[in-house]
Structure formats: C-alpha cells, structure tokens
PDB file of N, CA and C in Angstrom:
ATOM      1  N   MET A   1      30.209 -36.189   0.493  1.00 75.00           N
ATOM      2  CA  MET A   1      29.523 -37.485   1.144  1.00 75.00           C
ATOM      3  C   MET A   1      29.220 -37.743   2.766  1.00 75.00           C
ATOM      4  N   ILE A   2      29.242 -37.212   3.361  1.00 81.00           N
ATOM      5  CA  ILE A   2      29.768 -38.124   4.446  1.00 81.00           C
ATOM      6  C   ILE A   2      29.345 -37.040   5.512  1.00 81.00           C
ATOM      7  N   LEU A   3      27.770 -36.444   4.607  1.00 79.00           N
ATOM      8  CA  LEU A   3      27.036 -35.614   5.409  1.00 79.00           C
ATOM      9  C   LEU A   3      25.964 -36.434   5.102  1.00 79.00           C
ATOM     10  N   MET A   4      26.037 -36.405   3.427  1.00 82.00           N
ATOM     11  CA  MET A   4      24.492 -37.412   3.398  1.00 82.00           C
ATOM     12  C   MET A   4      24.457 -38.577   3.801  1.00 82.00           C
ATOM     13  N   VAL A   5      25.016 -39.222   5.326  1.00 86.00           N
ATOM     14  CA  VAL A   5      24.685 -40.065   6.460  1.00 86.00           C
ATOM     15  C   VAL A   5      23.406 -39.874   7.110  1.00 86.00           C
ATOM     16  N   TRP A   6      23.379 -38.660   7.535  1.00 85.00           N
ATOM     17  CA  TRP A   6      22.870 -37.920   8.330  1.00 85.00           C
ATOM     18  C   TRP A   6      21.552 -36.933   7.195  1.00 85.00           C
ATOM     19  N   LEU A   7      21.316 -36.696   5.956  1.00 83.00           N
ATOM     20  CA  LEU A   7      20.173 -36.679   5.318  1.00 83.00           C
ATOM     21  C   LEU A   7      19.646 -38.413   5.288  1.00 83.00           C
ATOM     22  N   ARG A   8      20.365 -39.076   5.226  1.00 86.00           N
ATOM     23  CA  ARG A   8      19.601 -40.412   5.030  1.00 86.00           C
ATOM     24  C   ARG A   8      18.298 -40.312   6.649  1.00 86.00           C
ATOM     25  N   ARG A   9      18.897 -39.823   7.531  1.00 89.00           N
ATOM     26  CA  ARG A   9      18.657 -40.499   8.910  1.00 89.00           C
ATOM     27  C   ARG A   9      16.625 -38.661   9.050  1.00 89.00           C
ATOM     28  N   LEU A  10      16.469 -38.527   7.628  1.00 89.00           N
ATOM     29  CA  LEU A  10      15.628 -36.832   7.228  1.00 89.00           C
ATOM     30  C   LEU A  10      14.665 -38.367   7.076  1.00 89.00           C
ATOM     31  N   SER A  11      13.819 -37.600   7.935  1.00 91.00           N
ATOM     32  CA  SER A  11      12.764 -37.776   5.957  1.00 91.00           C
ATOM     33  C   SER A  11      12.125 -37.301   4.873  1.00 91.00           C
ATOM     34  N   ALA A  12      11.835 -37.712   4.037  1.00 91.00           N
ATOM     35  CA  ALA A  12      11.676 -38.012   2.278  1.00 91.00           C
ATOM     36  C   ALA A  12      11.287 -35.809   2.458  1.00 91.00           C
ATOM     37  N   TRP A  13      10.476 -35.636   2.922  1.00 94.00           N
ATOM     38  CA  TRP A  13       9.925 -34.454   3.735  1.00 94.00           C
ATOM     39  C   TRP A  13      10.778 -33.143   3.862  1.00 94.00           C
ATOM     40  N   VAL A  14      11.762 -33.301   4.841  1.00 92.00           N
ATOM     41  CA  VAL A  14      12.054 -31.922   5.077  1.00 92.00           C
ATOM     42  C   VAL A  14      13.779 -32.589   4.364  1.00 92.00           C
ATOM     43  N   VAL A  15      13.598 -33.679   3.705  1.00 90.00           N
ATOM     44  CA  VAL A  15      15.366 -33.081   2.364  1.00 90.00           C
ATOM     45  C   VAL A  15      13.727 -33.192   1.208  1.00 90.00           C
ATOM     46  N   LEU A  16      12.996 -32.644   1.105  1.00 93.00           N
ATOM     47  CA  LEU A  16      12.781 -32.011  -0.490  1.00 93.00           C
ATOM     48  C   LEU A  16      12.081 -30.554   0.047  1.00 93.00           C
ATOM     49  N   ILE A  17      11.959 -30.463   1.211  1.00 95.00           N
ATOM     50  CA  ILE A  17      11.921 -28.602   1.675  1.00 95.00           C
ATOM     51  C   ILE A  17      13.262 -27.981   1.629  1.00 95.00           C
ATOM     52  N   MET A  18      14.387 -29.095   2.203  1.00 92.00           N
ATOM     53  CA  MET A  18      15.598 -28.876   2.015  1.00 92.00           C
ATOM     54  C   MET A  18      16.017 -28.053   0.818  1.00 92.00           C
ATOM     55  N   ALA A  19      15.734 -29.120   0.059  1.00 91.00           N
ATOM     56  CA  ALA A  19      17.098 -28.680  -2.143  1.00 91.00           C
ATOM     57  C   ALA A  19      15.986 -27.863  -1.730  1.00 91.00           C
ATOM     58  N   LEU A  20      14.578 -27.709  -2.269  1.00 94.00           N
ATOM     59  CA  LEU A  20      13.108 -26.611  -2.157  1.00 94.00           C
ATOM     60  C   LEU A  20      13.778 -25.531  -1.830  1.00 94.00           C
ATOM     61  N   ALA A  21      14.278 -25.153  -0.590  1.00 94.00           N
ATOM     62  CA  ALA A  21      14.922 -24.337   0.011  1.00 94.00           C
ATOM     63  C   ALA A  21      15.955 -23.659  -0.378  1.00 94.00           C
ATOM     64  N   ILE A  22      16.786 -24.418  -1.149  1.00 90.00           N
ATOM     65  CA  ILE A  22      18.250 -23.967  -1.491  1.00 90.00           C
ATOM     66  C   ILE A  22      17.840 -23.364  -2.717  1.00 90.00           C
ATOM     67  N   LEU A  23      17.053 -24.482  -3.819  1.00 90.00           N
ATOM     68  CA  LEU A  23      17.048 -23.985  -4.822  1.00 90.00           C
ATOM     69  C   LEU A  23      16.569 -22.625  -4.896  1.00 90.00           C
ATOM     70  N   ILE A  24      15.458 -22.988  -4.312  1.00 90.00           N
ATOM     71  CA  ILE A  24      14.459 -21.307  -4.665  1.00 90.00           C
ATOM     72  C   ILE A  24      15.716 -19.723  -3.890  1.00 90.00           C
ATOM     73  N   GLY A  25      16.063 -20.242  -2.660  1.00 87.00           N
ATOM     74  CA  GLY A  25      17.031 -19.335  -2.225  1.00 87.00           C
ATOM     75  C   GLY A  25      18.377 -19.026  -3.049  1.00 87.00           C
ATOM     76  N   GLY A  26      18.474 -19.937  -3.768  1.00 81.00           N
ATOM     77  CA  GLY A  26      19.723 -19.264  -5.351  1.00 81.00           C
ATOM     78  C   GLY A  26      19.432 -18.719  -6.067  1.00 81.00           C
ATOM     79  N   GLU A  27      18.042 -18.942  -6.309  1.00 81.00           N
ATOM     80  CA  GLU A  27      17.627 -17.832  -7.145  1.00 81.00           C
ATOM     81  C   GLU A  27      17.354 -16.371  -6.828  1.00 81.00           C
ATOM     82  N   LEU A  28      16.598 -16.492  -5.894  1.00 84.00           N
ATOM     83  CA  LEU A  28      16.367 -15.011  -4.664  1.00 84.00           C
ATOM     84  C   LEU A  28      17.520 -14.409  -4.624  1.00 84.00           C
ATOM     85  N   LEU A  29      18.405 -15.707  -4.343  1.00 79.00           N
ATOM     86  CA  LEU A  29      20.106 -14.136  -3.914  1.00 79.00           C
ATOM     87  C   LEU A  29      19.797 -13.849  -5.377  1.00 79.00           C
ATOM     88  N   LEU A  30      20.293 -15.110  -6.459  1.00 76.00           N
ATOM     89  CA  LEU A  30      20.850 -13.813  -7.414  1.00 76.00           C
ATOM     90  C   LEU A  30      20.150 -12.977  -8.310  1.00 76.00           C
ATOM     91  N   MET A  31      18.441 -12.968  -8.271  1.00 77.00           N
ATOM     92  CA  MET A  31      17.301 -11.540  -7.994  1.00 77.00           C
ATOM     93  C   MET A  31      18.233 -10.191  -7.722  1.00 77.00           C
ATOM     94  N   VAL A  32      18.701 -10.717  -6.263  1.00 78.00           N
ATOM     95  CA  VAL A  32      19.126  -8.641  -5.699  1.00 78.00           C
ATOM     96  C   VAL A  32      20.119  -8.651  -5.545  1.00 78.00           C
ATOM     97  N   LEU A  33      21.388  -9.994  -6.644  1.00 72.00           N
ATOM     98  CA  LEU A  33      22.398  -9.405  -6.834  1.00 72.00           C
ATOM     99  C   LEU A  33      22.988  -8.939  -7.349  1.00 72.00           C
ATOM    100  N   TRP A  34      22.573  -9.407  -8.639  1.00 68.00           N
ATOM    101  CA  TRP A  34      22.907  -8.886 -10.030  1.00 68.00           C
ATOM    102  C   TRP A  34      21.393  -8.065 -10.682  1.00 68.00           C
ATOM    103  N   LYS A  35      22.158  -7.010 -11.152  1.00 68.00           N
ATOM    104  CA  LYS A  35      21.415  -6.016 -11.943  1.00 68.00           C
ATOM    105  C   LYS A  35      21.716  -5.960 -13.627  1.00 68.00           C
ATOM    106  N   PRO A  36      20.923  -6.315 -13.757  1.00 67.00           N
ATOM    107  CA  PRO A  36      20.845  -6.153 -15.415  1.00 67.00           C
ATOM    108  C   PRO A  36      21.828  -4.913 -15.952  1.00 67.00           C
ATOM    109  N   GLY A  37      22.068  -5.659 -17.151  1.00 69.00           N
ATOM    110  CA  GLY A  37      23.455  -3.907 -17.562  1.00 69.00           C
ATOM    111  C   GLY A  37      24.281  -3.723 -16.903  1.00 69.00           C
ATOM    112  N   GLY A  38      24.687  -3.483 -15.550  1.00 67.00           N
ATOM    113  CA  GLY A  38      24.962  -3.187 -14.229  1.00 67.00           C
ATOM    114  C   GLY A  38      26.849  -4.163 -14.566  1.00 67.00           C
ATOM    115  N   ASP A  39      27.626  -3.552 -14.316  1.00 74.00           N
ATOM    116  CA  ASP A  39      29.015  -4.721 -14.334  1.00 74.00           C
ATOM    117  C   ASP A  39      28.507  -5.552 -13.621  1.00 74.00           C
ATOM    118  N   VAL A  40      29.266  -6.925 -13.452  1.00 71.00           N
ATOM    119  CA  VAL A  40      29.135  -8.130 -13.021  1.00 71.00           C
ATOM    120  C   VAL A  40      30.719  -8.498 -11.727  1.00 71.00           C
ATOM    121  N   PRO A  41      30.555  -8.635 -10.815  1.00 72.00           N
ATOM    122  CA  PRO A  41      31.569  -8.208 -10.460  1.00 72.00           C
ATOM    123  C   PRO A  41      31.872 -10.229 -10.135  1.00 72.00           C
ATOM    124  N   LEU A  42      33.649 -10.898 -10.948  1.00 76.00           N
ATOM    125  CA  LEU A  42      33.897 -11.417 -10.924  1.00 76.00           C
ATOM    126  C   LEU A  42      33.459 -12.498 -10.067  1.00 76.00           C
ATOM    127  N   TRP A  43      33.330 -13.329  -8.914  1.00 75.00           N
ATOM    128  CA  TRP A  43      32.441 -14.048  -7.852  1.00 75.00           C
ATOM    129  C   TRP A  43      31.759 -14.603  -8.682  1.00 75.00           C
ATOM    130  N   LEU A  44      30.688 -12.719  -8.643  1.00 71.00           N
ATOM    131  CA  LEU A  44      29.299 -13.110  -9.309  1.00 71.00           C
ATOM    132  C   LEU A  44      28.980 -14.348  -9.999  1.00 71.00           C
ATOM    133  N   ALA A  45      30.088 -13.783 -11.630  1.00 71.00           N
ATOM    134  CA  ALA A  45      29.567 -14.566 -12.677  1.00 71.00           C
ATOM    135  C   ALA A  45      30.758 -16.053 -12.886  1.00 71.00           C
ATOM    136  N   LEU A  46      31.874 -16.075 -12.014  1.00 74.00           N
ATOM    137  CA  LEU A  46      31.667 -18.094 -12.072  1.00 74.00           C
ATOM    138  C   LEU A  46      30.941 -18.092 -11.569  1.00 74.00           C
ATOM    139  N   THR A  47      30.361 -18.244  -9.869  1.00 73.00           N
ATOM    140  CA  THR A  47      29.322 -19.128  -9.182  1.00 73.00           C
ATOM    141  C   THR A  47      28.479 -18.826  -9.070  1.00 73.00           C
ATOM    142  N   PHE A  48      27.248 -17.412  -9.874  1.00 65.00           N
ATOM    143  CA  PHE A  48      26.113 -18.217 -10.680  1.00 65.00           C
ATOM    144  C   PHE A  48      25.142 -17.512 -11.559  1.00 65.00           C
ATOM    145  N   ALA A  49      26.019 -17.202 -12.242  1.00 59.00           N
ATOM    146  CA  ALA A  49      25.352 -17.288 -14.294  1.00 59.00           C
ATOM    147  C   ALA A  49      26.485 -17.742 -15.063  1.00 59.00           C
ATOM    148  N   PRO A  50      26.519 -18.466 -15.559  1.00 56.00           N
ATOM    149  CA  PRO A  50      27.720 -18.794 -16.664  1.00 56.00           C
ATOM    150  C   PRO A  50      27.950 -17.445 -18.430  1.00 56.00           C
ATOM    151  N   ILE A  51      26.561 -16.915 -18.439  1.00 59.00           N
ATOM    152  CA  ILE A  51      26.933 -16.086 -19.573  1.00 59.00           C
ATOM    153  C   ILE A  51      26.609 -14.258 -19.260  1.00 59.00           C
ATOM    154  N   PHE A  52      26.603 -13.316 -18.675  1.00 52.00           N
ATOM    155  CA  PHE A  52      26.483 -12.396 -18.389  1.00 52.00           C
ATOM    156  C   PHE A  52      26.125 -11.087 -20.357  1.00 52.00           C
ATOM    157  N   TYR A  53      25.463 -10.405 -20.293  1.00 52.00           N
ATOM    158  CA  TYR A  53      25.397  -9.932 -21.546  1.00 52.00           C
ATOM    159  C   TYR A  53      26.183  -8.412 -21.604  1.00 52.00           C
TER     160      TYR A  53
END
C-alpha cells in the first residue's frame, strides 16, 4: 500500500505499460520454465500454476 503513493504520481499510460509488462512477462517466464510432461519443481507449482497434469 505504501508503494501505491508512488504509483498515483505516475501517468495512467506508465501504469498501464507496467501492468501489461508484469502480466505478459509472467506468462513468458512460465513458458520458459515449465516443460509439459516433465517434473515440476515445487516452487514452480506453488507460484505459477495451480494444476499440473
């Protein structure tokens, strides 16, 4: 919540770009780290994807 003070000072476009970078970056990171059918480390299962088959 303390960081929200600094976010309010930024323009809406900067906040939008940061939000999109976080969303897209997280998905890209998951694609790089997770190999379907392989062993899934516990930290990856708990932080990125709730269900692994």
